[in-house]
């Protein structure tokens, strides 16, 4: 059993708490935060030890695993202290702020024989998993391109996670830009090299305190797959991945939990009669199936108290716990963490 602690008791910590409860190899034994009143509330509710000092926690508690849920500005220091203590760490995204921090932390973990893993949770939406698996096994032929479209109805100037996000170039929006980045990396593969990557930023706020409220990343892989990633704030919410493959277009829609497959052409080069009508009928059929699936899923989860389809932290934490125990490779490949860090840094400091 992995004796587990959560350090940092903000909004994301609740997802870690739920996931730890659902992980058979892990047991929550301690929590820590610089806010003493927050520690008291969580410790009283969970019945575990509470600390306002990480050093004291590491001294008093024989923990095996620490989940770092603090602001990104502290990720490196907190994770490194745990690694130096011989403890495995799971760090919330974004992993760390610089290349130097990434290289030092991962090298220290390797020397210590412990795992330092970043949370890349949004690749574990069921629709994303399903679409990526079908692409990987070649169901639709060779993959030509991937388009990731992430949009959020948030204002980068309005902190949700805490005022610390305002120190980031993109504010509240900038804290989350790594999500579509690692989704693209998982869906398309990694850039062939640094020269294969281009990045862009936009700011529609007109506020000089905001570095950007939209991003665009494009790259090509060594297998000649073209990937584009767009992420915008101050627009209606939407998260989807489009795969352009040899024999079909495939769309993974996060909000509906659906995977739509369009095998026939429509448009000026379509071989079928009335291509627009054919596309509309196919779309209607997909919408009906998605609606039925959503109703069945809602009823099932209400009756069985099963995990929400939006609980993407449990798959991460369960996979990482298994890897620590010697089973499986874990939820986030090192190469994916490496490229996500590189692209995050290029966007924050282009």
Short mmCIF file of N, CA and C in Angstrom, two decimals, residues 256-323:
data_model
loop_
_atom_site.label_atom_id
_atom_site.label_comp_id
_atom_site.label_asym_id
_atom_site.label_seq_id
_atom_site.Cartn_x
_atom_site.Cartn_y
_atom_site.Cartn_z
N UNK A 256 -19.51 15.70 -25.56
CA UNK A 256 -20.56 14.70 -25.75
C UNK A 256 -20.06 13.29 -25.48
N UNK A 257 -18.73 13.13 -25.36
CA UNK A 257 -18.17 11.80 -25.15
C UNK A 257 -18.30 10.92 -26.38
N UNK A 258 -18.41 11.51 -27.56
CA UNK A 258 -18.67 10.74 -28.77
C UNK A 258 -17.45 10.67 -29.68
N UNK A 259 -17.43 9.64 -30.51
CA UNK A 259 -16.45 9.52 -31.59
C UNK A 259 -17.24 9.38 -32.88
N UNK A 260 -17.10 10.35 -33.76
CA UNK A 260 -17.83 10.33 -35.03
C UNK A 260 -16.87 9.98 -36.16
N UNK A 261 -17.32 9.11 -37.04
CA UNK A 261 -16.50 8.65 -38.15
C UNK A 261 -17.19 9.00 -39.46
N UNK A 262 -16.52 9.74 -40.31
CA UNK A 262 -17.05 10.09 -41.63
C UNK A 262 -16.17 9.40 -42.67
N UNK A 263 -16.70 8.36 -43.28
CA UNK A 263 -15.93 7.57 -44.24
C UNK A 263 -16.12 8.06 -45.67
N UNK A 264 -17.26 8.68 -45.98
CA UNK A 264 -17.53 9.11 -47.36
C UNK A 264 -17.17 10.57 -47.55
N UNK A 265 -16.82 10.91 -48.76
CA UNK A 265 -16.52 12.29 -49.10
C UNK A 265 -17.81 13.08 -49.28
N UNK A 266 -17.75 14.34 -48.98
CA UNK A 266 -18.82 15.23 -49.39
C UNK A 266 -18.20 16.59 -49.70
N UNK A 267 -18.81 17.29 -50.63
CA UNK A 267 -18.22 18.52 -51.11
C UNK A 267 -18.05 18.46 -52.61
N UNK A 268 -17.24 19.34 -53.19
CA UNK A 268 -17.15 19.43 -54.66
C UNK A 268 -16.60 18.16 -55.32
N UNK A 269 -15.81 17.36 -54.60
CA UNK A 269 -15.23 16.16 -55.20
C UNK A 269 -15.92 14.87 -54.74
N UNK A 270 -17.08 14.99 -54.15
CA UNK A 270 -17.77 13.81 -53.63
C UNK A 270 -18.22 12.90 -54.77
N UNK A 271 -18.14 11.60 -54.51
CA UNK A 271 -18.56 10.61 -55.53
C UNK A 271 -20.01 10.20 -55.35
N UNK A 272 -20.64 10.60 -54.24
CA UNK A 272 -22.02 10.21 -53.99
C UNK A 272 -22.95 11.33 -54.44
N UNK A 273 -24.19 10.97 -54.74
CA UNK A 273 -25.18 11.96 -55.14
C UNK A 273 -25.71 12.66 -53.89
N UNK A 274 -25.95 13.95 -53.99
CA UNK A 274 -26.43 14.76 -52.87
C UNK A 274 -25.51 14.59 -51.64
N UNK A 275 -24.24 14.95 -51.76
CA UNK A 275 -23.30 14.72 -50.66
C UNK A 275 -23.67 15.47 -49.39
N UNK A 276 -24.21 16.67 -49.52
CA UNK A 276 -24.56 17.43 -48.32
C UNK A 276 -25.68 16.73 -47.56
N UNK A 277 -26.66 16.17 -48.28
CA UNK A 277 -27.75 15.44 -47.64
C UNK A 277 -27.21 14.19 -46.94
N UNK A 278 -26.31 13.49 -47.63
CA UNK A 278 -25.72 12.29 -47.03
C UNK A 278 -24.99 12.64 -45.73
N UNK A 279 -24.23 13.73 -45.76
CA UNK A 279 -23.49 14.16 -44.58
C UNK A 279 -24.46 14.53 -43.45
N UNK A 280 -25.57 15.21 -43.81
CA UNK A 280 -26.53 15.61 -42.78
C UNK A 280 -27.19 14.40 -42.13
N UNK A 281 -27.54 13.39 -42.95
CA UNK A 281 -28.15 12.17 -42.41
C UNK A 281 -27.17 11.43 -41.50
N UNK A 282 -25.91 11.34 -41.94
CA UNK A 282 -24.90 10.70 -41.10
C UNK A 282 -24.73 11.45 -39.79
N UNK A 283 -24.73 12.78 -39.88
CA UNK A 283 -24.59 13.59 -38.66
C UNK A 283 -25.76 13.40 -37.72
N UNK A 284 -26.98 13.29 -38.29
CA UNK A 284 -28.17 13.08 -37.47
C UNK A 284 -28.09 11.73 -36.76
N UNK A 285 -27.66 10.71 -37.50
CA UNK A 285 -27.52 9.39 -36.88
C UNK A 285 -26.53 9.39 -35.74
N UNK A 286 -25.41 10.10 -35.94
CA UNK A 286 -24.41 10.20 -34.89
C UNK A 286 -24.96 10.95 -33.69
N UNK A 287 -25.75 12.01 -33.93
CA UNK A 287 -26.32 12.78 -32.83
C UNK A 287 -27.31 11.94 -32.02
N UNK A 288 -28.11 11.13 -32.71
CA UNK A 288 -29.07 10.26 -32.01
C UNK A 288 -28.33 9.25 -31.14
N UNK A 289 -27.29 8.62 -31.71
CA UNK A 289 -26.52 7.64 -30.92
C UNK A 289 -25.87 8.30 -29.71
N UNK A 290 -25.33 9.50 -29.92
CA UNK A 290 -24.68 10.21 -28.81
C UNK A 290 -25.68 10.54 -27.71
N UNK A 291 -26.89 10.97 -28.11
CA UNK A 291 -27.93 11.30 -27.13
C UNK A 291 -28.33 10.06 -26.32
N UNK A 292 -28.54 8.95 -27.01
CA UNK A 292 -28.91 7.72 -26.31
C UNK A 292 -27.81 7.29 -25.36
N UNK A 293 -26.57 7.35 -25.83
CA UNK A 293 -25.44 6.97 -24.99
C UNK A 293 -25.33 7.88 -23.76
N UNK A 294 -25.55 9.18 -23.96
CA UNK A 294 -25.44 10.13 -22.85
C UNK A 294 -26.52 9.87 -21.80
N UNK A 295 -27.75 9.59 -22.25
CA UNK A 295 -28.83 9.31 -21.31
C UNK A 295 -28.54 8.02 -20.54
N UNK A 296 -28.10 6.98 -21.27
CA UNK A 296 -27.79 5.71 -20.61
C UNK A 296 -26.65 5.87 -19.62
N UNK A 297 -25.64 6.66 -19.99
CA UNK A 297 -24.51 6.88 -19.11
C UNK A 297 -24.94 7.62 -17.84
N UNK A 298 -25.79 8.66 -18.00
CA UNK A 298 -26.24 9.43 -16.85
C UNK A 298 -27.05 8.56 -15.89
N UNK A 299 -27.94 7.73 -16.45
CA UNK A 299 -28.75 6.85 -15.61
C UNK A 299 -27.87 5.83 -14.89
N UNK A 300 -26.94 5.23 -15.62
CA UNK A 300 -26.05 4.23 -15.04
C UNK A 300 -25.23 4.81 -13.89
N UNK A 301 -24.69 6.00 -14.10
CA UNK A 301 -23.84 6.60 -13.08
C UNK A 301 -24.67 7.04 -11.87
N UNK A 302 -25.90 7.46 -12.11
CA UNK A 302 -26.76 7.85 -10.98
C UNK A 302 -27.13 6.63 -10.15
N UNK A 303 -27.41 5.51 -10.81
CA UNK A 303 -27.83 4.30 -10.11
C UNK A 303 -26.66 3.63 -9.40
N UNK A 304 -25.49 3.59 -10.07
CA UNK A 304 -24.35 2.83 -9.54
C UNK A 304 -23.34 3.68 -8.81
N UNK A 305 -23.48 5.01 -8.85
CA UNK A 305 -22.50 5.92 -8.25
C UNK A 305 -21.13 5.69 -8.88
N UNK A 306 -21.11 5.39 -10.18
CA UNK A 306 -19.85 5.15 -10.88
C UNK A 306 -19.10 6.46 -11.12
N UNK A 307 -17.86 6.35 -11.57
CA UNK A 307 -17.05 7.53 -11.83
C UNK A 307 -17.66 8.38 -12.94
N UNK A 308 -17.53 9.69 -12.78
CA UNK A 308 -17.94 10.60 -13.84
C UNK A 308 -17.00 10.46 -15.03
N UNK A 309 -17.55 10.62 -16.24
CA UNK A 309 -16.70 10.57 -17.43
C UNK A 309 -15.72 11.74 -17.43
N UNK A 310 -15.98 12.76 -16.60
CA UNK A 310 -15.06 13.89 -16.52
C UNK A 310 -14.03 13.72 -15.40
N UNK A 311 -14.08 12.60 -14.70
CA UNK A 311 -13.03 12.29 -13.74
C UNK A 311 -11.87 11.64 -14.49
N UNK A 312 -11.01 12.49 -15.03
CA UNK A 312 -9.86 11.98 -15.77
C UNK A 312 -8.62 11.86 -14.89
N UNK A 313 -8.74 12.25 -13.63
CA UNK A 313 -7.61 12.09 -12.71
C UNK A 313 -7.48 10.65 -12.20
N UNK A 314 -8.60 9.98 -12.01
CA UNK A 314 -8.53 8.60 -11.50
C UNK A 314 -7.72 7.69 -12.42
N UNK A 315 -7.94 7.72 -13.75
CA UNK A 315 -7.10 6.86 -14.60
C UNK A 315 -5.62 7.18 -14.49
N UNK A 316 -5.28 8.47 -14.37
CA UNK A 316 -3.87 8.86 -14.23
C UNK A 316 -3.29 8.29 -12.95
N UNK A 317 -3.98 8.51 -11.85
CA UNK A 317 -3.46 8.12 -10.55
C UNK A 317 -3.43 6.61 -10.40
N UNK A 318 -4.42 5.92 -10.93
CA UNK A 318 -4.41 4.46 -10.87
C UNK A 318 -3.27 3.88 -11.69
N UNK A 319 -3.01 4.44 -12.87
CA UNK A 319 -1.91 3.95 -13.70
C UNK A 319 -0.55 4.25 -13.06
N UNK A 320 -0.43 5.41 -12.45
CA UNK A 320 0.85 5.76 -11.83
C UNK A 320 1.10 4.90 -10.59
N UNK A 321 0.06 4.65 -9.80
CA UNK A 321 0.22 3.77 -8.64
C UNK A 321 0.67 2.38 -9.07
N UNK A 322 0.08 1.88 -10.14
CA UNK A 322 0.47 0.56 -10.64
C UNK A 322 1.93 0.56 -11.09
N UNK A 323 2.35 1.65 -11.76
CA UNK A 323 3.74 1.73 -12.23
C UNK A 323 4.71 1.77 -11.06
#
